[in-house]
mmCIF file of C-alpha atoms in Angstrom:
data_model
loop_
_atom_site.group_PDB
_atom_site.id
_atom_site.type_symbol
_atom_site.label_atom_id
_atom_site.label_comp_id
_atom_site.label_asym_id
_atom_site.label_seq_id
_atom_site.Cartn_x
_atom_site.Cartn_y
_atom_site.Cartn_z
ATOM 1 C CA MET A 355 0.138 -0.006 0.014
ATOM 2 C CA ALA A 356 2.594 2.480 0.996
ATOM 3 C CA ARG A 357 4.611 1.470 -2.485
ATOM 4 C CA ALA A 358 1.155 2.059 -3.955
ATOM 5 C CA GLY A 359 0.782 5.384 -2.474
ATOM 6 C CA GLY A 360 4.441 6.739 -3.072
ATOM 7 C CA ILE A 361 3.924 5.901 -6.872
ATOM 8 C CA THR A 362 0.870 7.695 -7.193
ATOM 9 C CA ASN A 363 2.485 10.679 -5.265
ATOM 10 C CA ALA A 364 5.331 10.496 -7.983
ATOM 11 C CA VAL A 365 3.184 10.574 -10.579
ATOM 12 C CA ASN A 366 1.001 13.356 -9.398
ATOM 13 C CA VAL A 367 4.290 15.320 -8.961
ATOM 14 C CA GLY A 368 5.327 14.516 -12.246
ATOM 15 C CA ILE A 369 2.189 15.423 -13.743
ATOM 16 C CA ALA A 370 2.285 18.637 -11.987
ATOM 17 C CA VAL A 371 5.565 19.571 -13.113
ATOM 18 C CA GLN A 372 4.703 18.794 -16.721
ATOM 19 C CA ALA A 373 1.692 20.932 -16.244
ATOM 20 C CA ASP A 374 3.988 23.625 -15.020
ATOM 21 C CA TRP A 375 6.188 23.405 -17.926
ATOM 22 C CA GLU A 376 3.635 23.460 -20.350
ATOM 23 C CA ASN A 377 2.135 26.913 -18.777
ATOM 24 C CA ARG A 378 5.920 28.132 -18.429
ATOM 25 C CA GLU A 379 6.262 27.174 -22.474
ATOM 26 C CA PHE A 380 2.521 29.042 -22.615
ATOM 27 C CA ILE A 381 3.678 32.067 -21.012
ATOM 28 C CA SER A 382 7.257 32.189 -23.024
ATOM 29 C CA HIS A 383 5.123 31.983 -26.189
ATOM 30 C CA ILE A 384 2.702 34.775 -25.248
ATOM 31 C CA SER A 385 5.699 36.758 -24.125
ATOM 32 C CA LEU A 386 7.764 36.537 -27.400
ATOM 33 C CA ASN A 387 4.533 37.185 -29.417
ATOM 34 C CA VAL A 388 4.124 40.486 -27.490
ATOM 35 C CA ARG A 389 7.540 41.211 -27.653
ATOM 36 C CA ARG A 390 7.146 40.710 -31.569
ATOM 37 C CA LEU A 391 4.099 42.843 -31.677
ATOM 38 C CA PHE A 392 6.093 45.266 -29.580
ATOM 39 C CA GLU A 393 8.960 45.682 -32.035
ATOM 40 C CA PHE A 394 6.281 45.894 -34.679
ATOM 41 C CA LEU A 395 4.704 49.141 -32.982
ATOM 42 C CA VAL A 396 8.216 50.623 -32.479
ATOM 43 C CA GLN A 397 9.153 50.135 -36.306
ATOM 44 C CA PHE A 398 6.017 51.318 -37.270
ATOM 45 C CA GLU A 399 6.602 54.232 -35.134
ATOM 46 C CA ALA A 400 9.547 54.955 -36.819
ATOM 47 C CA THR A 401 8.580 54.212 -40.126
ATOM 48 C CA THR A 402 5.667 56.606 -39.564
ATOM 49 C CA LYS A 403 7.663 59.537 -38.166
ATOM 50 C CA SER A 404 9.827 59.511 -41.096
ATOM 51 C CA LYS A 405 7.202 59.327 -43.531
ATOM 52 C CA LEU A 406 5.686 62.469 -41.854
ATOM 53 C CA ALA A 407 8.691 64.281 -41.638
ATOM 54 C CA SER A 408 9.182 63.893 -45.202
ATOM 55 C CA LEU A 409 5.526 64.893 -45.916
ATOM 56 C CA ASN A 410 6.128 67.865 -43.515
ATOM 57 C CA GLU A 411 9.257 68.727 -45.482
ATOM 58 C CA LYS A 412 7.403 68.629 -48.750
ATOM 59 C CA LEU A 413 4.410 70.540 -47.453
ATOM 60 C CA ASP A 414 6.610 73.318 -46.247
ATOM 61 C CA THR A 415 8.531 73.463 -49.738
ATOM 62 C CA LEU A 416 5.603 73.443 -51.430
ATOM 63 C CA GLU A 417 3.848 76.100 -49.195
ATOM 64 C CA ARG A 418 7.036 78.461 -49.763
ATOM 65 C CA ARG A 419 6.474 77.561 -54.078
ATOM 66 C CA LEU A 420 2.960 78.380 -53.325
ATOM 67 C CA GLU A 421 3.554 81.588 -51.597
ATOM 68 C CA LEU A 422 6.520 82.575 -54.480
ATOM 69 C CA LEU A 423 3.948 81.784 -57.140
ATOM 70 C CA GLU A 424 0.930 83.717 -55.384
ATOM 71 C CA VAL A 425 3.398 86.950 -55.137
ATOM 72 C CA GLN A 426 4.693 86.741 -58.557
ATOM 73 C CA VAL A 427 0.903 86.183 -59.882
ATOM 74 C CA GLY A 428 -0.017 88.985 -57.867
ATOM 75 C CA THR A 429 2.635 91.284 -59.125
ATOM 76 C CA ALA A 430 1.798 90.247 -62.938
ATOM 77 C CA SER A 431 -1.683 90.730 -62.729
ATOM 78 C CA ALA A 432 -1.094 94.447 -60.299
ATOM 79 C CA ASN A 433 0.693 95.310 -63.698
ATOM 80 C CA PRO A 434 -1.324 94.640 -66.667
ATOM 81 C CA SER A 435 0.439 96.746 -69.035
ATOM 82 C CA LEU A 436 2.321 93.699 -69.629
ATOM 83 C CA PHE A 437 -0.452 91.711 -71.054
ATOM 84 C CA THR A 438 -1.544 94.557 -73.074
ATOM 85 C CA SER A 439 1.658 94.759 -75.499
ATOM 86 C CA MET B 1026 -13.739 41.813 -26.048
ATOM 87 C CA ALA B 1027 -16.115 44.045 -27.736
ATOM 88 C CA THR B 1028 -14.718 44.609 -31.666
ATOM 89 C CA SER B 1029 -17.609 46.962 -33.001
ATOM 90 C CA THR B 1030 -17.508 46.084 -37.197
ATOM 91 C CA LEU B 1031 -19.587 48.140 -39.408
ATOM 92 C CA PRO B 1032 -20.923 46.419 -42.381
ATOM 93 C CA ILE B 1033 -20.196 48.065 -45.452
ATOM 94 C CA PRO B 1034 -22.254 48.250 -48.227
ATOM 95 C CA ARG B 1035 -21.219 46.390 -51.534
ATOM 96 C CA GLU B 1036 -22.124 49.183 -53.774
ATOM 97 C CA VAL B 1037 -21.358 52.419 -52.742
ATOM 98 C CA LYS B 1038 -21.588 54.901 -55.698
ATOM 99 C CA HIS B 1039 -19.700 58.162 -54.175
ATOM 100 C CA PHE B 1040 -16.167 58.376 -53.378
ATOM 101 C CA ASP B 1041 -16.811 60.569 -50.638
ATOM 102 C CA GLU B 1042 -19.047 57.993 -48.638
ATOM 103 C CA ILE B 1043 -16.382 55.545 -49.344
ATOM 104 C CA SER B 1044 -13.923 57.457 -47.796
ATOM 105 C CA MET B 1045 -16.069 58.599 -44.996
ATOM 106 C CA ARG B 1046 -16.912 54.792 -43.864
ATOM 107 C CA GLN B 1047 -13.323 53.955 -44.014
ATOM 108 C CA SER B 1048 -12.359 57.082 -41.829
ATOM 109 C CA LEU B 1049 -15.060 56.043 -39.600
ATOM 110 C CA LEU B 1050 -13.594 52.259 -39.038
ATOM 111 C CA PHE B 1051 -10.252 53.868 -38.881
ATOM 112 C CA THR B 1052 -11.326 55.684 -35.689
ATOM 113 C CA GLU B 1053 -13.417 53.024 -34.653
ATOM 114 C CA SER B 1054 -10.578 50.676 -34.465
ATOM 115 C CA LEU B 1055 -8.285 53.070 -32.705
ATOM 116 C CA LYS B 1056 -10.634 53.369 -30.028
ATOM 117 C CA ASP B 1057 -10.978 49.774 -29.530
ATOM 118 C CA LEU B 1058 -6.754 49.868 -29.376
ATOM 119 C CA LYS B 1059 -7.273 52.289 -26.737
ATOM 120 C CA ASN B 1060 -10.117 49.831 -24.687
ATOM 121 C CA LEU B 1061 -8.079 46.907 -25.294
ATOM 122 C CA ARG B 1062 -5.564 48.089 -22.150
ATOM 123 C CA SER B 1063 -8.299 48.477 -19.992
ATOM 124 C CA GLN B 1064 -10.241 45.125 -21.230
ATOM 125 C CA LEU B 1065 -6.912 43.136 -20.313
ATOM 126 C CA TYR B 1066 -6.377 44.565 -16.703
ATOM 127 C CA SER B 1067 -10.203 44.010 -16.028
ATOM 128 C CA ALA B 1068 -9.837 40.237 -17.595
ATOM 129 C CA ALA B 1069 -6.536 39.906 -15.676
ATOM 130 C CA GLU B 1070 -8.248 40.811 -12.320
ATOM 131 C CA TYR B 1071 -11.179 38.868 -13.076
ATOM 132 C CA PHE B 1072 -9.193 35.736 -14.090
ATOM 133 C CA GLU B 1073 -7.068 36.293 -10.282
ATOM 134 C CA LEU B 1074 -9.914 36.339 -8.271
ATOM 135 C CA SER B 1075 -11.486 33.358 -9.980
ATOM 136 C CA TYR B 1076 -8.486 31.049 -9.579
ATOM 137 C CA THR B 1077 -8.458 32.086 -5.815
ATOM 138 C CA ASN B 1078 -12.215 31.545 -4.933
ATOM 139 C CA ASP B 1079 -13.180 28.846 -7.306
ATOM 140 C CA ASP B 1080 -12.266 25.434 -6.685
ATOM 141 C CA GLN B 1081 -11.948 24.272 -10.109
ATOM 142 C CA LYS B 1082 -8.558 25.852 -11.055
ATOM 143 C CA GLN B 1083 -7.744 23.941 -13.832
ATOM 144 C CA ILE B 1084 -10.642 25.483 -15.736
ATOM 145 C CA VAL B 1085 -10.076 28.792 -14.844
ATOM 146 C CA VAL B 1086 -6.612 28.511 -16.306
ATOM 147 C CA GLU B 1087 -7.554 27.047 -19.289
ATOM 148 C CA THR B 1088 -10.036 29.549 -19.742
ATOM 149 C CA LEU B 1089 -7.631 32.334 -19.018
ATOM 150 C CA LYS B 1090 -4.973 31.103 -21.504
ATOM 151 C CA ASP B 1091 -7.831 30.829 -24.460
ATOM 152 C CA TYR B 1092 -8.671 34.499 -23.565
ATOM 153 C CA ALA B 1093 -5.024 35.457 -23.932
ATOM 154 C CA ILE B 1094 -4.332 33.991 -27.016
ATOM 155 C CA LYS B 1095 -7.461 35.601 -28.371
ATOM 156 C CA ALA B 1096 -6.276 39.023 -26.787
ATOM 157 C CA LEU B 1097 -3.212 38.496 -28.468
ATOM 158 C CA VAL B 1098 -4.619 37.787 -31.882
ATOM 159 C CA ASN B 1099 -6.743 40.419 -31.064
ATOM 160 C CA THR B 1100 -4.472 43.008 -30.711
ATOM 161 C CA VAL B 1101 -2.285 42.047 -33.491
ATOM 162 C CA ASP B 1102 -5.580 42.377 -35.933
ATOM 163 C CA HIS B 1103 -6.266 45.726 -34.575
ATOM 164 C CA LEU B 1104 -2.475 46.872 -34.928
ATOM 165 C CA GLY B 1105 -2.021 45.684 -38.454
ATOM 166 C CA SER B 1106 -5.495 46.818 -39.785
ATOM 167 C CA VAL B 1107 -4.576 50.121 -38.047
ATOM 168 C CA SER B 1108 -0.809 50.336 -39.374
ATOM 169 C CA TYR B 1109 -2.070 49.205 -42.887
ATOM 170 C CA LYS B 1110 -4.693 52.405 -42.650
ATOM 171 C CA VAL B 1111 -2.247 54.580 -41.544
ATOM 172 C CA ASN B 1112 0.254 53.921 -44.548
ATOM 173 C CA ASP B 1113 -2.349 53.783 -46.734
ATOM 174 C CA ILE B 1114 -3.799 57.588 -45.576
ATOM 175 C CA LEU B 1115 0.210 58.411 -45.701
ATOM 176 C CA ASP B 1116 1.001 57.327 -48.880
ATOM 177 C CA GLU B 1117 -2.170 59.143 -50.495
ATOM 178 C CA LYS B 1118 -0.896 62.069 -48.576
ATOM 179 C CA VAL B 1119 2.499 61.500 -50.495
ATOM 180 C CA ASP B 1120 0.803 60.814 -53.714
ATOM 181 C CA GLU B 1121 -1.221 64.239 -53.315
ATOM 182 C CA VAL B 1122 1.595 65.911 -52.495
ATOM 183 C CA SER B 1123 3.654 64.998 -55.138
ATOM 184 C CA GLY B 1124 0.820 65.652 -57.878
ATOM 185 C CA THR B 1125 0.629 69.095 -56.432
ATOM 186 C CA GLU B 1126 4.477 69.494 -56.879
ATOM 187 C CA LEU B 1127 3.995 68.549 -60.591
ATOM 188 C CA ARG B 1128 1.150 71.228 -60.632
ATOM 189 C CA VAL B 1129 3.134 73.816 -59.177
ATOM 190 C CA SER B 1130 6.132 73.192 -61.191
ATOM 191 C CA CYS B 1131 4.102 73.360 -64.361
ATOM 192 C CA ILE B 1132 3.091 76.367 -62.868
ATOM 193 C CA GLU B 1133 6.398 77.737 -62.607
ATOM 194 C CA GLN B 1134 7.374 76.575 -66.240
ATOM 195 C CA ARG B 1135 4.581 78.548 -67.695
ATOM 196 C CA LEU B 1136 5.593 81.564 -65.686
ATOM 197 C CA ARG B 1137 9.153 80.974 -66.476
ATOM 198 C CA THR B 1138 7.936 80.981 -70.484
ATOM 199 C CA CYS B 1139 5.715 83.966 -69.862
ATOM 200 C CA GLN B 1140 8.903 85.697 -68.459
ATOM 201 C CA GLU B 1141 11.287 84.863 -71.245
ATOM 202 C CA TYR B 1142 8.962 85.612 -73.706
ATOM 203 C CA ILE B 1143 8.356 89.248 -71.902
ATOM 204 C CA ASP B 1144 12.214 89.493 -72.159
ATOM 205 C CA HIS B 1145 12.763 88.566 -75.548
ATOM 206 C CA GLU B 1146 9.740 91.085 -76.421
ATOM 207 C CA GLY B 1147 11.385 93.667 -74.667
ATOM 208 C CA ILE B 1148 14.868 93.004 -75.885
ATOM 209 C CA THR B 1149 13.401 92.806 -79.547
ATOM 210 C CA GLN B 1150 11.829 96.102 -78.936
ATOM 211 C CA GLN B 1151 15.137 97.946 -77.716
ATOM 212 C CA SER B 1152 17.054 96.334 -80.381
ATOM 213 C CA LEU B 1153 14.598 97.555 -83.357
ATOM 214 C CA VAL B 1154 14.940 100.879 -81.346
ATOM 215 C CA ILE B 1155 18.698 101.207 -81.329
ATOM 216 C CA ASN B 1156 18.861 100.036 -84.780
ATOM 217 C CA THR B 1157 17.964 103.363 -86.536
ATOM 218 C CA PRO B 1158 20.603 104.632 -89.279
ATOM 219 C CA LYS B 1159 18.358 107.250 -90.384
ATOM 220 C CA TYR B 1160 20.255 109.959 -88.645
ATOM 221 C CA HIS B 1161 23.441 108.472 -89.046
ATOM 222 C CA LYS B 1162 23.182 108.788 -92.956
ATOM 223 C CA ARG B 1163 22.198 111.768 -93.353
ATOM 224 C CA TYR B 1164 25.035 113.114 -91.210
ATOM 225 C CA ILE B 1165 27.429 111.583 -93.434
ATOM 226 C CA LEU B 1166 26.184 113.326 -96.700
ATOM 227 C CA PRO B 1167 27.378 116.815 -96.413
ATOM 228 C CA ALA B 1168 26.114 119.175 -99.384
ATOM 229 C CA GLY B 1169 29.679 119.479 -101.172
ATOM 230 C CA GLU B 1170 30.399 115.307 -100.716
ATOM 231 C CA THR B 1171 26.885 114.431 -102.503
ATOM 232 C CA MET B 1172 27.387 116.866 -105.222
ATOM 233 C CA ARG B 1173 29.424 114.750 -107.447
ATOM 234 C CA GLY B 1174 29.112 110.872 -105.776
ATOM 235 C CA ALA B 1175 24.927 111.300 -105.025
ATOM 236 C CA ASN B 1176 24.256 108.162 -107.139
ATOM 237 C CA ARG B 1177 27.102 106.375 -105.380
ATOM 238 C CA THR B 1178 25.629 107.184 -101.916
ATOM 239 C CA LYS B 1179 22.325 105.503 -102.960
ATOM 240 C CA SER B 1180 24.077 102.472 -103.824
ATOM 241 C CA LYS B 1181 26.124 102.753 -100.483
ATOM 242 C CA TYR B 1182 23.060 103.600 -98.304
ATOM 243 C CA LEU B 1183 20.705 101.920 -99.699
ATOM 244 C CA GLY B 1184 19.750 99.547 -97.453
ATOM 245 C CA CYS B 1185 19.898 101.747 -94.574
ATOM 246 C CA SER B 1186 16.817 103.801 -94.375
ATOM 247 C CA LEU B 1187 15.933 105.487 -98.046
ATOM 248 C CA ASP B 1188 14.741 101.979 -99.131
ATOM 249 C CA ASP B 1189 11.279 103.335 -100.933
ATOM 250 C CA GLU B 1190 11.783 105.121 -104.445
ATOM 251 C CA ASP B 1191 9.867 107.941 -103.452
ATOM 252 C CA ASP B 1192 11.741 108.831 -100.504
ATOM 253 C CA TRP B 1193 14.985 108.578 -101.937
ATOM 254 C CA HIS B 1194 14.014 110.756 -104.930
ATOM 255 C CA GLN B 1195 12.870 113.638 -102.776
ATOM 256 C CA PHE B 1196 16.096 113.243 -100.868
ATOM 257 C CA LYS B 1197 18.483 113.179 -103.945
ATOM 258 C CA ASN B 1198 16.222 116.320 -105.374
ATOM 259 C CA ALA B 1199 16.745 118.154 -101.903
ATOM 260 C CA VAL B 1200 20.417 117.341 -102.141
ATOM 261 C CA ARG B 1201 20.683 118.103 -106.077
ATOM 262 C CA ALA B 1202 18.928 121.603 -105.019
ATOM 263 C CA THR B 1203 21.165 122.500 -102.031
ATOM 264 C CA ILE B 1204 24.189 121.960 -104.409
ATOM 265 C CA ARG B 1205 22.937 123.926 -107.091
ATOM 266 C CA GLU B 1206 22.223 126.863 -104.597
ATOM 267 C CA THR B 1207 25.812 126.407 -103.196
ATOM 268 C CA GLN B 1208 27.399 125.913 -106.857
ATOM 269 C CA THR B 1209 25.802 129.028 -108.504
ATOM 270 C CA PRO B 1210 28.704 131.723 -107.535
ATOM 271 C CA THR B 1211 31.422 129.621 -108.638
ATOM 272 C CA SER B 1212 29.903 128.521 -112.178
ATOM 273 C CA THR B 1213 29.063 132.244 -112.917
ATOM 274 C CA VAL B 1214 32.459 132.984 -112.018
ATOM 275 C CA SER B 1215 33.925 130.050 -113.960
ATOM 276 C CA LYS B 1216 31.758 131.473 -117.168
ATOM 277 C CA GLY B 1217 33.620 134.775 -117.295
ATOM 278 C CA LEU B 1218 37.302 133.129 -117.596
ATOM 279 C CA SER B 1219 38.992 133.273 -120.639
ATOM 280 C CA PRO B 1220 40.016 129.854 -122.008
ATOM 281 C CA SER B 1221 43.428 130.232 -121.326
ATOM 282 C CA PRO B 1222 45.730 127.473 -122.693
ATOM 283 C CA SER B 1223 46.716 125.148 -119.745
ATOM 284 C CA PRO B 1224 49.583 122.978 -119.646
ATOM 285 C CA ARG B 1225 47.515 120.266 -117.901
ATOM 286 C CA ALA B 1226 44.699 120.608 -120.198
ATOM 287 C CA THR B 1227 44.918 116.961 -121.031
ATOM 288 C CA GLN B 1228 44.639 115.882 -117.446
ATOM 289 C CA ARG B 1229 41.588 114.261 -116.191
ATOM 290 C CA PRO B 1230 40.046 114.257 -112.852
ATOM 291 C CA GLY B 1231 43.004 111.394 -111.574
ATOM 292 C CA VAL B 1232 45.104 114.634 -111.793
ATOM 293 C CA PHE B 1233 42.725 116.661 -109.890
ATOM 294 C CA SER B 1234 42.918 114.076 -107.159
ATOM 295 C CA PHE B 1235 47.056 113.843 -107.472
ATOM 296 C CA THR B 1236 46.544 117.780 -106.625
ATOM 297 C CA ALA B 1237 44.300 117.167 -103.460
ATOM 298 C CA THR B 1238 47.472 114.855 -102.227
ATOM 299 C CA MET B 1239 50.259 117.425 -103.335
ATOM 300 C CA PRO B 1240 52.924 117.629 -101.129
ATOM 301 C CA LYS B 1241 52.917 120.328 -98.149
ATOM 302 C CA LYS B 1242 55.600 122.237 -99.598
ATOM 303 C CA GLU B 1243 53.469 123.626 -102.631
ATOM 304 C CA LEU B 1244 50.244 124.106 -100.115
ATOM 305 C CA GLU B 1245 52.786 126.269 -97.798
ATOM 306 C CA LYS B 1246 53.700 128.308 -101.094
ATOM 307 C CA ARG B 1247 50.220 128.557 -102.003
ATOM 308 C CA SER B 1248 49.147 129.685 -98.758
ATOM 309 C CA ILE B 1249 51.981 132.214 -98.327
ATOM 310 C CA SER B 1250 51.424 133.709 -101.360
ATOM 311 C CA PRO B 1251 48.335 135.551 -101.181
ATOM 312 C CA HIS B 1252 49.426 137.095 -97.881
ATOM 313 C CA ARG B 1253 52.234 138.763 -99.641
ATOM 314 C CA PHE B 1254 49.957 139.691 -102.432
ATOM 315 C CA PRO B 1255 47.227 142.116 -101.089
ATOM 316 C CA LEU B 1256 49.890 144.033 -99.183
ATOM 317 C CA LEU B 1257 51.481 144.559 -102.226
ATOM 318 C CA ARG B 1258 48.136 144.950 -104.284
ATOM 319 C CA SER B 1259 46.489 147.367 -102.307
ATOM 320 C CA GLY B 1260 47.820 150.007 -103.867
ATOM 321 C CA SER B 1261 47.406 148.889 -107.296
ATOM 322 C CA LEU B 1262 43.506 147.992 -106.703
ATOM 323 C CA SER B 1263 43.331 151.491 -106.153
ATOM 324 C CA SER B 1264 44.848 152.292 -109.046
ATOM 325 C CA ARG B 1265 42.671 150.179 -111.035
ATOM 326 C CA PRO B 1266 38.944 150.031 -110.154
ATOM 327 C CA MET B 1267 37.656 148.617 -113.215
ATOM 328 C CA THR B 1268 38.673 145.368 -112.564
ATOM 329 C CA PRO B 1269 36.331 143.035 -110.882
ATOM 330 C CA ASN B 1270 37.296 142.500 -107.211
ATOM 331 C CA SER B 1271 35.091 139.641 -106.550
ATOM 332 C CA SER B 1272 36.701 137.463 -109.203
ATOM 333 C CA ARG B 1273 39.873 138.331 -108.232
ATOM 334 C CA PRO B 1274 40.485 137.123 -104.864
ATOM 335 C CA THR B 1275 37.392 134.774 -104.637
ATOM 336 C CA THR B 1276 38.138 132.858 -107.708
ATOM 337 C CA PRO B 1277 41.619 131.410 -106.893
ATOM 338 C CA ASN B 1278 40.847 131.005 -103.041
ATOM 339 C CA SER B 1279 37.593 129.685 -103.797
ATOM 340 C CA SER B 1280 39.168 126.997 -106.154
ATOM 341 C CA ARG B 1281 42.099 126.423 -104.291
ATOM 342 C CA PRO B 1282 40.592 125.388 -100.527
ATOM 343 C CA THR B 1283 37.480 123.813 -102.207
ATOM 344 C CA THR B 1284 38.776 121.697 -104.755
ATOM 345 C CA PRO B 1285 41.570 120.147 -103.502
ATOM 346 C CA ASN B 1286 40.922 120.476 -99.646
ATOM 347 C CA PRO B 1287 37.896 118.455 -99.611
ATOM 348 C CA SER B 1288 39.257 115.367 -100.480
ATOM 349 C CA SER B 1289 42.294 116.021 -98.207
ATOM 350 C CA ASN B 1290 39.644 117.044 -95.369
ATOM 351 C CA ALA B 1291 37.557 114.096 -96.218
ATOM 352 C CA ARG B 1292 40.766 112.038 -95.619
ATOM 353 C CA ARG B 1293 41.341 113.731 -92.498
ATOM 354 C CA ARG B 1294 37.885 113.292 -90.938
ATOM 355 C CA TYR B 1295 37.262 109.922 -92.350
ATOM 356 C CA PRO B 1296 40.209 107.986 -92.805
ATOM 357 C CA SER B 1297 38.392 104.309 -93.543
ATOM 358 C CA GLU B 1298 36.808 105.596 -96.576
ATOM 359 C CA PRO B 1299 39.313 108.040 -98.658
ATOM 360 C CA ARG B 1300 39.341 105.404 -101.740
ATOM 361 C CA LYS B 1301 35.628 105.279 -101.986
ATOM 362 C CA SER B 1302 35.106 108.725 -102.047
ATOM 363 C CA ALA B 1303 37.764 109.426 -104.469
ATOM 364 C CA SER B 1304 36.242 106.813 -106.879
ATOM 365 C CA MET B 1305 33.048 108.163 -106.716
ATOM 366 C CA ARG B 1306 34.807 111.587 -107.560
ATOM 367 C CA LEU B 1307 36.384 110.404 -110.722
ATOM 368 C CA HIS B 1308 33.521 109.162 -112.100
ATOM 369 C CA ALA B 1309 30.998 111.777 -111.233
ATOM 370 C CA GLU B 1310 33.549 114.951 -112.092
ATOM 371 C CA LYS B 1311 34.321 114.151 -115.709
ATOM 372 C CA GLU B 1312 31.647 116.131 -116.370
ATOM 373 C CA ASN B 1313 33.276 119.343 -114.713
ATOM 374 C CA ALA B 1314 36.973 118.196 -115.659
ATOM 375 C CA LYS B 1315 37.118 121.061 -117.848
ATOM 376 C CA GLU B 1316 36.174 123.524 -115.678
ATOM 377 C CA VAL B 1317 37.686 122.021 -112.504
ATOM 378 C CA ASP B 1318 41.586 121.903 -114.438
ATOM 379 C CA GLN B 1319 41.331 125.535 -115.573
ATOM 380 C CA PHE B 1320 41.783 126.376 -112.213
ATOM 381 C CA PRO B 1321 45.268 125.216 -110.793
ATOM 382 C CA SER B 1322 46.860 126.187 -114.276
ATOM 383 C CA LYS B 1323 45.773 129.646 -113.871
ATOM 384 C CA SER B 1324 46.531 129.871 -110.433
ATOM 385 C CA LYS B 1325 49.897 128.554 -111.470
ATOM 386 C CA ARG B 1326 50.340 131.279 -113.711
ATOM 387 C CA LEU B 1327 49.347 133.674 -111.527
ATOM 388 C CA LEU B 1328 51.580 132.583 -108.801
ATOM 389 C CA LYS B 1329 54.751 132.522 -111.544
ATOM 390 C CA ALA B 1330 53.663 136.277 -112.473
ATOM 391 C CA LEU B 1331 53.367 136.946 -108.985
ATOM 392 C CA LEU B 1332 56.899 136.089 -108.255
ATOM 393 C CA SER B 1333 57.982 137.443 -111.485
ATOM 394 C CA ARG B 1334 56.312 140.962 -110.372
ATOM 395 C CA ARG B 1335 58.779 140.297 -107.068
ATOM 396 C CA LYS B 1336 61.558 140.273 -109.197
ATOM 397 C CA SER B 1337 61.234 142.702 -111.690
ATOM 398 C CA LYS B 1338 58.542 144.592 -110.289
ATOM 399 C CA LYS B 1339 56.480 144.917 -113.522
ATOM 400 C CA ASP B 1340 52.923 145.097 -112.748
ATOM 401 C CA ASP B 1341 51.692 145.373 -116.067
ATOM 402 C CA MET B 1342 52.436 141.279 -116.653
ATOM 403 C CA LEU B 1343 50.714 140.930 -113.450
ATOM 404 C CA TYR B 1344 47.691 142.891 -114.541
ATOM 405 C CA THR B 1345 47.465 141.199 -117.638
ATOM 406 C CA TYR B 1346 47.333 137.662 -116.040
ATOM 407 C CA LEU B 1347 44.676 139.040 -113.710
ATOM 408 C CA ASP B 1348 42.851 140.300 -116.366
ATOM 409 C CA GLU B 1349 42.907 137.390 -118.428
ATOM 410 C CA TYR B 1350 41.891 135.334 -115.351
#
């Protein structure tokens, strides 16, 4: 009887250890995927920031060119003698 | 986890409706991402309490695992859709900016073309204003020079300003009229001259051009001798009032400085065109060759008479030549 009780305890401990390892493996998988998700978010942030910066630069350049064009057109329209010749 | 998904209609006619729905989905997915954190925290607290209080711990653990997997997958889906939409929006904005840059470049090129056209027209107008040689030609044609070379000046400056035949004839008539006015006194004087035999009677206008290029010694002699002559002849003029005063001093003086000197003056003023003026004169002076050749021969005889008078002081010989002149 004592041997049978000892064997069952050992089996239970082994099952518990296996379950613990399974749980640890599951947690490691979850943490690994969360890290990958975090890395993706960081990379996405960097890419989006660079794209937004280039877009902002283009918009600034475009705004200056548009202001210059506006001034030139305003000057030309203010001096209609250029178009009457 | 509450994921709100709106049903997208299959047939959306207007592009504005599509963009509005896409932006609405994007904002809702962003809101889900914001609420996901609180949901995960609340779920973690619920599973912790149930694991401690409930007896069936294995069932709670299995439920927690399933929830964690679903939450992670849902989060990845949300982040993927959000990142895709953000990238799509950014690319769309970049394309719009590129299109706007192209349009602005096109407008700038148009403006540059207009500016270049305006500059070209201005340069053309200014160049047309500068190229007006009318005053230049009329300045070059004095009355004495065009007397014999009027036909040559036409061919020389034909393309300058007097392109029309009417204008050219008017100009030529005006020049001839001025020449006649200026030439009438000398021609009347030359008519009164007696045809005396001259040693250079066979000489042609080429000889006349040679007299224009005479050495300076002869010119100085000729210029010196009239200064001596009036002093000596002032008394004789009073003794002989019958001789015309206008013909004696004017004709030699007018013939000497006017006929040889204009060529020399022309050579001094315009050193680049003496040959052309001389050739122009060669053709034009053939008509007036006899009239012109008489003056240097008679003036030479007059000079000889003056010199012989100074030696012998015989006025009779001089007066005979003067009367003959």
